Tab-separated table of C-alpha atoms in Angstrom:
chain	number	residue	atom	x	y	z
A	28	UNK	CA	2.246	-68.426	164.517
A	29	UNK	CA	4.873	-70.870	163.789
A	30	UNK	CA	7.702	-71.658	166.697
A	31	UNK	CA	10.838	-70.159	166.756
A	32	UNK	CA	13.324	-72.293	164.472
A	33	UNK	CA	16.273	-73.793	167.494
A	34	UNK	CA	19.243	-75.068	167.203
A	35	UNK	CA	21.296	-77.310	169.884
A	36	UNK	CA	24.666	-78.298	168.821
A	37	UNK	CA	25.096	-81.340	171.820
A	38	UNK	CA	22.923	-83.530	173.153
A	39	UNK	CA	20.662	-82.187	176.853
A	40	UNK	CA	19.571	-84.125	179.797
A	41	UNK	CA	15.756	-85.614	178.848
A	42	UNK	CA	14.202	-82.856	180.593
A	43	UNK	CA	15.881	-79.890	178.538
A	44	UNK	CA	15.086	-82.287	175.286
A	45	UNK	CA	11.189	-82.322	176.494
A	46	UNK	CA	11.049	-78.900	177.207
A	47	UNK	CA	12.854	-77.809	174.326
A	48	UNK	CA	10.844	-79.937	171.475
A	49	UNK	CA	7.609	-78.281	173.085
A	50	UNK	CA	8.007	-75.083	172.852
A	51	UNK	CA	10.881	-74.746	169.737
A	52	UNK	CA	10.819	-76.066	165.816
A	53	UNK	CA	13.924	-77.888	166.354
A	54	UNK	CA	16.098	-77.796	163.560
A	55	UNK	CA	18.251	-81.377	164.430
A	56	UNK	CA	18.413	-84.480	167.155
A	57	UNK	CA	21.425	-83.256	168.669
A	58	UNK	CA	24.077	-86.235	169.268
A	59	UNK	CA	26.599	-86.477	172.266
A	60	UNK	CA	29.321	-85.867	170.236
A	61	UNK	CA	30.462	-82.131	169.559
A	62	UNK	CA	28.966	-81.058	165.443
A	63	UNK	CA	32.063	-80.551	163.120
A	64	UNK	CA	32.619	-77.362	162.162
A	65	UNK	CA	30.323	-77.085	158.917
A	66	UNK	CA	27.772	-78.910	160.630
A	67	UNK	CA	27.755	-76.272	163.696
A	68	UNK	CA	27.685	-73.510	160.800
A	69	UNK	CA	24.528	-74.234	159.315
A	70	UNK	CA	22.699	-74.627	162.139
A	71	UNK	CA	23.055	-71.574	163.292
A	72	UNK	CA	22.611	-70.473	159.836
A	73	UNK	CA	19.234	-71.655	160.070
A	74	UNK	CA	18.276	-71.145	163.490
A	75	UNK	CA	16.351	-68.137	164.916
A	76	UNK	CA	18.099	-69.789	168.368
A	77	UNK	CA	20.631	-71.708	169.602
A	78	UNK	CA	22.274	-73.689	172.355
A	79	UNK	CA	25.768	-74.114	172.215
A	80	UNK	CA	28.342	-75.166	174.489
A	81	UNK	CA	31.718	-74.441	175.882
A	82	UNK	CA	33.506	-77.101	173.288
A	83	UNK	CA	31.844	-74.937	170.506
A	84	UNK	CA	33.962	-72.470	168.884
A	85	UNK	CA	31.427	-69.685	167.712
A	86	UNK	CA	33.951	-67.433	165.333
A	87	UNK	CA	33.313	-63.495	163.401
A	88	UNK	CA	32.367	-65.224	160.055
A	89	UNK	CA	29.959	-68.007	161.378
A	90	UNK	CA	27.880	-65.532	162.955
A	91	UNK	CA	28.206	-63.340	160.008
A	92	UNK	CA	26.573	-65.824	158.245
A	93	UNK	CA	23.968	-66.670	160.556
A	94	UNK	CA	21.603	-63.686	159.403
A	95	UNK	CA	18.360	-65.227	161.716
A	96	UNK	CA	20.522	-65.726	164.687
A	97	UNK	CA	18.633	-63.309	167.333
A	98	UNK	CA	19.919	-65.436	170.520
A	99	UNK	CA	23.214	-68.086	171.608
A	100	UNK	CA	22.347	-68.999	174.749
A	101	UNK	CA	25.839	-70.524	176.275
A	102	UNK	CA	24.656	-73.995	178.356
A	103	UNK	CA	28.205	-73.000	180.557
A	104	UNK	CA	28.867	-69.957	182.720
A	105	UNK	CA	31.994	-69.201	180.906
A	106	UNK	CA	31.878	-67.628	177.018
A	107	UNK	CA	35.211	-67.364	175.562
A	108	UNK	CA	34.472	-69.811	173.142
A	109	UNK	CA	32.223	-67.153	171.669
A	110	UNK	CA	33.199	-63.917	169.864
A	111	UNK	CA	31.227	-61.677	172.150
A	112	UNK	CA	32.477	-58.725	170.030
A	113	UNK	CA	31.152	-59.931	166.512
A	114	UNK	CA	27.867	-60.971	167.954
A	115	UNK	CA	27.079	-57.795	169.909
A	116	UNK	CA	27.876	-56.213	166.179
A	117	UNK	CA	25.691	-58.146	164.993
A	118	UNK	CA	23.143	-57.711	167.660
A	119	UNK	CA	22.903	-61.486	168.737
A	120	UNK	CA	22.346	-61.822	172.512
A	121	UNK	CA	24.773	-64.041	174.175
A	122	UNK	CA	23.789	-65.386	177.487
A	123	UNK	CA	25.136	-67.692	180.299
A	124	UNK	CA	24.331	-69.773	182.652
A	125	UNK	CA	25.365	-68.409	186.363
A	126	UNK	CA	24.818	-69.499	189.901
A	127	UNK	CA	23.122	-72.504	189.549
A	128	UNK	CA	26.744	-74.619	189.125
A	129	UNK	CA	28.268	-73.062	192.098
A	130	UNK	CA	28.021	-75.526	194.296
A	131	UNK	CA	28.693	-78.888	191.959
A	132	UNK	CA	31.863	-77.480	190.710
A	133	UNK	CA	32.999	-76.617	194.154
A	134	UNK	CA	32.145	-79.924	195.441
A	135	UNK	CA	34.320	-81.073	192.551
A	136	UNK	CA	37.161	-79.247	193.368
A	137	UNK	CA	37.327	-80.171	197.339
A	138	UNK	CA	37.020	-83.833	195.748
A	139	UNK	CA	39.935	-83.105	193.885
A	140	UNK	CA	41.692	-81.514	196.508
A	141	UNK	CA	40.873	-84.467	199.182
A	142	UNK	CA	41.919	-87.222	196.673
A	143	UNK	CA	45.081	-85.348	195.666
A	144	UNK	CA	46.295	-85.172	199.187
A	145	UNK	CA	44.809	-88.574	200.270
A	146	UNK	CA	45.927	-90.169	197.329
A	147	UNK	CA	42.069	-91.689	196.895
A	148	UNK	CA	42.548	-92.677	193.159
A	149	UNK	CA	46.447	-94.333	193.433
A	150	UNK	CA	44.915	-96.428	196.720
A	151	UNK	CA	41.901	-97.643	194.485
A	152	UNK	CA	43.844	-98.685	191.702
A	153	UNK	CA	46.250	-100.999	193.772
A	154	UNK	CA	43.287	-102.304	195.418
A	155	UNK	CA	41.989	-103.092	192.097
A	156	UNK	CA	45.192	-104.385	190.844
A	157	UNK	CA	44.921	-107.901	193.475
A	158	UNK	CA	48.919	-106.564	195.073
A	159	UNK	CA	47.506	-105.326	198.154
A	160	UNK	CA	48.173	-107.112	201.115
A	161	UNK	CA	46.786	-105.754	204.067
A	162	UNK	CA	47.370	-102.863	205.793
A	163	UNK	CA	50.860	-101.207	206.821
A	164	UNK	CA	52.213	-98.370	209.107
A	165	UNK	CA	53.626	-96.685	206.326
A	166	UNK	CA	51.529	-97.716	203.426
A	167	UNK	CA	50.492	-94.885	200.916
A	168	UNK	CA	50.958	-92.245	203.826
A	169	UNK	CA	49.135	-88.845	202.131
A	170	UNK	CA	48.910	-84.810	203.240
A	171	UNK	CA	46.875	-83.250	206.293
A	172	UNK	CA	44.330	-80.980	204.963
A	173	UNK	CA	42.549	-80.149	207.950
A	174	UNK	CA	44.451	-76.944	209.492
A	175	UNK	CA	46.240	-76.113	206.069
A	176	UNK	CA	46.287	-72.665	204.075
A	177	UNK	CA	44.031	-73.093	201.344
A	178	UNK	CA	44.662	-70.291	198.708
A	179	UNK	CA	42.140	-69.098	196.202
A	180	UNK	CA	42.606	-67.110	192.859
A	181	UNK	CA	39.483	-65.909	191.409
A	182	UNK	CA	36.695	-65.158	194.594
A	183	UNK	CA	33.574	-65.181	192.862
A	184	UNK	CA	30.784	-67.473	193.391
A	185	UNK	CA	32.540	-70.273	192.571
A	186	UNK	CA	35.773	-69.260	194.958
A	187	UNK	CA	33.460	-68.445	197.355
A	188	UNK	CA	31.717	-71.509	197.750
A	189	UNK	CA	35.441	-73.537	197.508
A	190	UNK	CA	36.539	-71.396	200.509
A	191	UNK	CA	32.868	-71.650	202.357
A	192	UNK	CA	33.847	-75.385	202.680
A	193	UNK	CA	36.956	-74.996	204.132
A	194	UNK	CA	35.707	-73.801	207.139
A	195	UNK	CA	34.925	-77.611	208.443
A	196	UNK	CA	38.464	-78.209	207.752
A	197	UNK	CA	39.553	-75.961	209.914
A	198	UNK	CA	41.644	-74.089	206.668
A	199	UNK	CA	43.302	-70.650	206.996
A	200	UNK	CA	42.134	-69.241	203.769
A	201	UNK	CA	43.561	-66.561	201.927
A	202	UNK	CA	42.724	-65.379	197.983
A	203	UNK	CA	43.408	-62.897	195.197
A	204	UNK	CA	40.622	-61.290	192.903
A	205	UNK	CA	40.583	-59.090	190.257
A	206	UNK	CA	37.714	-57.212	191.817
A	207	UNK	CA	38.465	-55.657	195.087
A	208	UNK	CA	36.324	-56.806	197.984
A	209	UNK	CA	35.182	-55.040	201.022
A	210	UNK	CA	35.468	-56.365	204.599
A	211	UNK	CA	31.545	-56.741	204.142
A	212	UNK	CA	31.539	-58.522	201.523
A	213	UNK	CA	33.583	-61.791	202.409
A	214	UNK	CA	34.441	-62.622	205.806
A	215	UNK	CA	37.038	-60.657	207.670
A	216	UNK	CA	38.639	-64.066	208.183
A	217	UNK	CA	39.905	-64.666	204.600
A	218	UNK	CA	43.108	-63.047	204.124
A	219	UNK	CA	43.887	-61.214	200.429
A	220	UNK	CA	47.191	-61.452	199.049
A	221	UNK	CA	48.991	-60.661	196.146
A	222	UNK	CA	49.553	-63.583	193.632
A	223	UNK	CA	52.731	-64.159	194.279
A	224	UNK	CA	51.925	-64.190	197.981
A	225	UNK	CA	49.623	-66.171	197.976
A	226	UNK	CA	51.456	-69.007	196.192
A	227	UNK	CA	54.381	-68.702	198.725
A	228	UNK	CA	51.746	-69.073	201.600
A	229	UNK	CA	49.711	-71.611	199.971
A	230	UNK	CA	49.713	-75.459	200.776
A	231	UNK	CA	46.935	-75.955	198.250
A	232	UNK	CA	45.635	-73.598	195.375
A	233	UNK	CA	42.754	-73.348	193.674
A	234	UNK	CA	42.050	-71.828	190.537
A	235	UNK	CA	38.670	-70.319	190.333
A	236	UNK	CA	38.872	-67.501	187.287
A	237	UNK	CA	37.499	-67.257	184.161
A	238	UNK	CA	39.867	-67.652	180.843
A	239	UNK	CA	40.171	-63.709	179.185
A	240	UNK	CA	43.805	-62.645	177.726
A	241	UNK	CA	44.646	-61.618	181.464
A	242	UNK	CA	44.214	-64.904	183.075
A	243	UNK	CA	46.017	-67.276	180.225
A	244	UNK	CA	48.724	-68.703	181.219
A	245	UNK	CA	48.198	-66.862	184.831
A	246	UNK	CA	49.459	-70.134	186.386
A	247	UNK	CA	52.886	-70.820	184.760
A	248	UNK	CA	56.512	-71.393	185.394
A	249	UNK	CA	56.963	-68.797	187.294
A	250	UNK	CA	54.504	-68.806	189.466
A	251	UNK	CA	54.795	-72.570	189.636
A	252	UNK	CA	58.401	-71.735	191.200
A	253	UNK	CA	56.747	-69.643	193.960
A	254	UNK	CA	54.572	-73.075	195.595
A	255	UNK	CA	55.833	-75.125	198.438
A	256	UNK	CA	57.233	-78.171	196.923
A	257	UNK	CA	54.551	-79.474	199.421
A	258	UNK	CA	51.742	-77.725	197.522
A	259	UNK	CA	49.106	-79.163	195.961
A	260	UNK	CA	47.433	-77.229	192.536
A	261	UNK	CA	43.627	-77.628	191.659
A	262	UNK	CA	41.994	-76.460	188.831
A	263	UNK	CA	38.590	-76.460	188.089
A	264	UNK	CA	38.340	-73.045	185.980
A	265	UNK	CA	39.632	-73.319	182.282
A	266	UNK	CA	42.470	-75.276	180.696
A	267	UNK	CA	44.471	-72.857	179.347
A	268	UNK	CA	44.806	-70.677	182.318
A	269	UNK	CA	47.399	-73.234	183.604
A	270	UNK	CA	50.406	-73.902	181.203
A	271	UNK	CA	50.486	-77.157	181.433
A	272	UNK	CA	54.351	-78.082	179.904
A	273	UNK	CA	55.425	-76.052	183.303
A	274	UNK	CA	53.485	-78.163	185.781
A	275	UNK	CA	54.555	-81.180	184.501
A	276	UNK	CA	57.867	-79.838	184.696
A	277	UNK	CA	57.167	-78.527	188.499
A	278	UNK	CA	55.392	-82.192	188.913
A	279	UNK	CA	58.283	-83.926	187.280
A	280	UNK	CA	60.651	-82.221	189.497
A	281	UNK	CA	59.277	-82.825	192.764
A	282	UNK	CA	58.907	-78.766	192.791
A	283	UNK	CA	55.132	-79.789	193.395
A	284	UNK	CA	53.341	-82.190	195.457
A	285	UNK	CA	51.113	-82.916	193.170
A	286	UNK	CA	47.975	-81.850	191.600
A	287	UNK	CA	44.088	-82.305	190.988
A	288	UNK	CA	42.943	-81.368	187.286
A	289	UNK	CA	39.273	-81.488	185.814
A	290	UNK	CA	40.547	-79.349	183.028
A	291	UNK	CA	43.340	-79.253	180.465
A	292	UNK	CA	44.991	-76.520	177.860
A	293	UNK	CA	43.748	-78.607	174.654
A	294	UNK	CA	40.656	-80.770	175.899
A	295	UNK	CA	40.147	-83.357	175.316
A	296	UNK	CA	44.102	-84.103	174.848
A	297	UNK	CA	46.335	-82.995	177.289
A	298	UNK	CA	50.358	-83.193	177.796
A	299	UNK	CA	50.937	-87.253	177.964
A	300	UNK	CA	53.216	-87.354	180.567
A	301	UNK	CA	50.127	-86.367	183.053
A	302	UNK	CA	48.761	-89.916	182.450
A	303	UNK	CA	52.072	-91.527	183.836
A	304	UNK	CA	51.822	-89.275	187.227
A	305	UNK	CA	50.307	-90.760	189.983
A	306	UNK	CA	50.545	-87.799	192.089
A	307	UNK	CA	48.236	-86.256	189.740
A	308	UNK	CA	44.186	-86.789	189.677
A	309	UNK	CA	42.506	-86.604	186.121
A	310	UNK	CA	38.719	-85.678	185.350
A	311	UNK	CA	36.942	-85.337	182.182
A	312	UNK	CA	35.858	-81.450	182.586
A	313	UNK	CA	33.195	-82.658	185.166
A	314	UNK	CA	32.646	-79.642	187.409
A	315	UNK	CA	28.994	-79.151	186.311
A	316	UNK	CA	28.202	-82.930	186.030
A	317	UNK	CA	25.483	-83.759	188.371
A	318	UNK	CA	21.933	-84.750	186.928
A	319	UNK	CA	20.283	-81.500	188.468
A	320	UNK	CA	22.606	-78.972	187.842
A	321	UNK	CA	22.692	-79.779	184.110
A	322	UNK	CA	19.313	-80.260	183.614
A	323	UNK	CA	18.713	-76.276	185.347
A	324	UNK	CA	21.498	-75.027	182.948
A	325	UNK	CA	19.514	-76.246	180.046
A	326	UNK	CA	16.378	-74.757	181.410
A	327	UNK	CA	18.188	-71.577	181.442
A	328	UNK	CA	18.816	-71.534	178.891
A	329	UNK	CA	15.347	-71.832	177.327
A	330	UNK	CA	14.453	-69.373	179.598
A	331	UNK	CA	16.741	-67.247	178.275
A	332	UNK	CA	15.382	-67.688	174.693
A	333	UNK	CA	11.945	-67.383	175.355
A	334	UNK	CA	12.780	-63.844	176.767
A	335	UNK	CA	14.405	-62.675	173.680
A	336	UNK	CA	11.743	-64.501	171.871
A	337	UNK	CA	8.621	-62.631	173.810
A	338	UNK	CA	10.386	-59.118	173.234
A	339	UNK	CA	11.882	-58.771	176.892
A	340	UNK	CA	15.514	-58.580	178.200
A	341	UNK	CA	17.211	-62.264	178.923
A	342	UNK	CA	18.268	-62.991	182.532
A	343	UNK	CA	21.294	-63.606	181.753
A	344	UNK	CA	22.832	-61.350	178.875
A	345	UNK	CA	26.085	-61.490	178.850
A	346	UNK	CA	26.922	-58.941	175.948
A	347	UNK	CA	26.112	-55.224	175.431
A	348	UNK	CA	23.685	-54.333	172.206
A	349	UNK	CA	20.982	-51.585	171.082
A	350	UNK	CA	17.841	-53.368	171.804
A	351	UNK	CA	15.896	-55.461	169.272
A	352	UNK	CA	12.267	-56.503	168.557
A	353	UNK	CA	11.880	-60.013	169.838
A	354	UNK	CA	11.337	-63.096	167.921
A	355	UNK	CA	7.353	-62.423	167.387
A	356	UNK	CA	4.957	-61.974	164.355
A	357	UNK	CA	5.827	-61.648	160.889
A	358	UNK	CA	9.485	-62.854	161.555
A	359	UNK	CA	9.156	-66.146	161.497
């Protein structure tokens, strides 16, 4: 019985690669660079199962097209750059990759945070620059974090973990969630608030939702006008859930401390005058980006395939459809 035919639009760790050539017909060497548009097409045109990613926009007519497409397993834990809707129609399973990035991308964000208010990356730049001269009493003095309020929209796994971590800091923390949570499920410590609240209490926020219609633009100049002109904004989450013209207005204003950003509205650009603020820390989307974690989301990604391709439910299904025969027999 022949393998099932794959597809994997970017280049995987070496592990994911080995794994995936061994048990899958693969249909193309990936590359590191994201597949143009056409080229993304007929892959999944020809695939029985793919891999895609977050920078891969998965639209109504390409799946349309893709008539063998049984599985898109997403290598992120978000899927927005996925119609869920025309793939459930056309009963493709769409699954995602949960849990095991938790705790990277919350590292990442309290190493935003710290080098936001300790202003890590402007000190390592004039070291680097030779104008340094020694030390100084009031040389590059930075923000406390240690007894702050840290305030966290979005308390899932992620939020969670981000507020977890605050407890050797000695943090109040307080949060807002679209899903109400009971006194047993977080502790009774953490404080909810309201949005606006919580960015009047908040001396750092962190952004920890996923991007739907709701949460675009959640962070904008509004709510920017609500911070401490001491506060500090993180994000970690999606791009677009911060509009990003308003903080660098807030920034440019001194309305805002500063912030700490690992992702932007329009990745990979982002508003130009964020490259000329120094109170500002800028990643390249690297909240997942340790060896381990990436390699595991690739390998759940096969796992999820080979579920759909043995006839059984995938792990981690993200969409609602009838079910379907799995990718056995006379199909391929």
């Amino acid at each position: 019985m022949a393998a099932p035919r794959l597809y994997i639009s970017r280049l995987l760790p070496d592990p994911v690669m080995a794994a995936a050539r061994q048990q899958y017909q693969l249909l193309n060497e990936p590359r590191d660079a994201a597949p143009a548009h056409d080229t993304l097409a007929a892959g999944l045109c020809e695939a029985d199962a793919a891999i895609c990613t977050l920078t891969d926009r998965i639209d109504a007519s390409m799946l349309a097209a893709a008539t063998r497409l049984t599985i898109l397993a997403n290598y992120a834990v978000g899927y927005n750059n996925i119609d869920l809707a025309a793939a459930s129609a056309r009963g493709i399973v769409v699954t995602n990759t949960p849990d095991v990035l938790t705790d990277s991308t919350a590292d990442l964000t309290w190493a935003l945070l710290l080098a936001v208010a300790r202003r890590v990356a402007e000190g390592d730049a004039y070291v680097r620059s030779g104008d340094w001269s020694g030390w100084a009493p009031t040389q590059m003095l930075g923000t406390d974090v240690s007894g702050k309020t840290l305030g966290i929209i979005g308390m899932g796994r992620i939020g969670q973990a981000v507020a977890q971590r605050a407890t050797g800091f000695n943090m109040r923390v307080c949060y807002t969630s679209r899903t109400p949570r009971s006194p047993d499920w977080l502790p009774s410590q953490w404080e909810v608030r309201s949005l606006p609240d919580l960015l009047k209490e908040a001396d750092f926020v962190s952004l920890h939702v996923p991007l739907t219609p709701d949460t675009h633009h959640l962070i904008g100049a509004r709510q920017l006008a609500l911070m401490k002109p001491t506060a500090f904004l993180i994000n970690t989450s999606r791009g677009p859930v911060v509009e990003e013209s308003a903080l660098v207005d807030a920034l440019l204003q001194r309305r805002l401390a500063g912030a700490g950003l690992d992702v932007f509205e329009q990745e990979p650009l982002f508003h130009p005058s964020l490259r000329e603020l120094r109170q500002v820390v800028l990643l390249p989307h690297l909240g997942s980006a340790t060896l381990a974690t990436r390699v595991r989301m690739g390998m759940i990604c096969l796992e999820n395939i080979a579920a759909i391709c043995a006839g059984r439910a995938a792990p981690n299904q993200v969409n609602q459809i009838e079910a379907r025969q799995g990718l056995s027999g006379s199909t391929l």
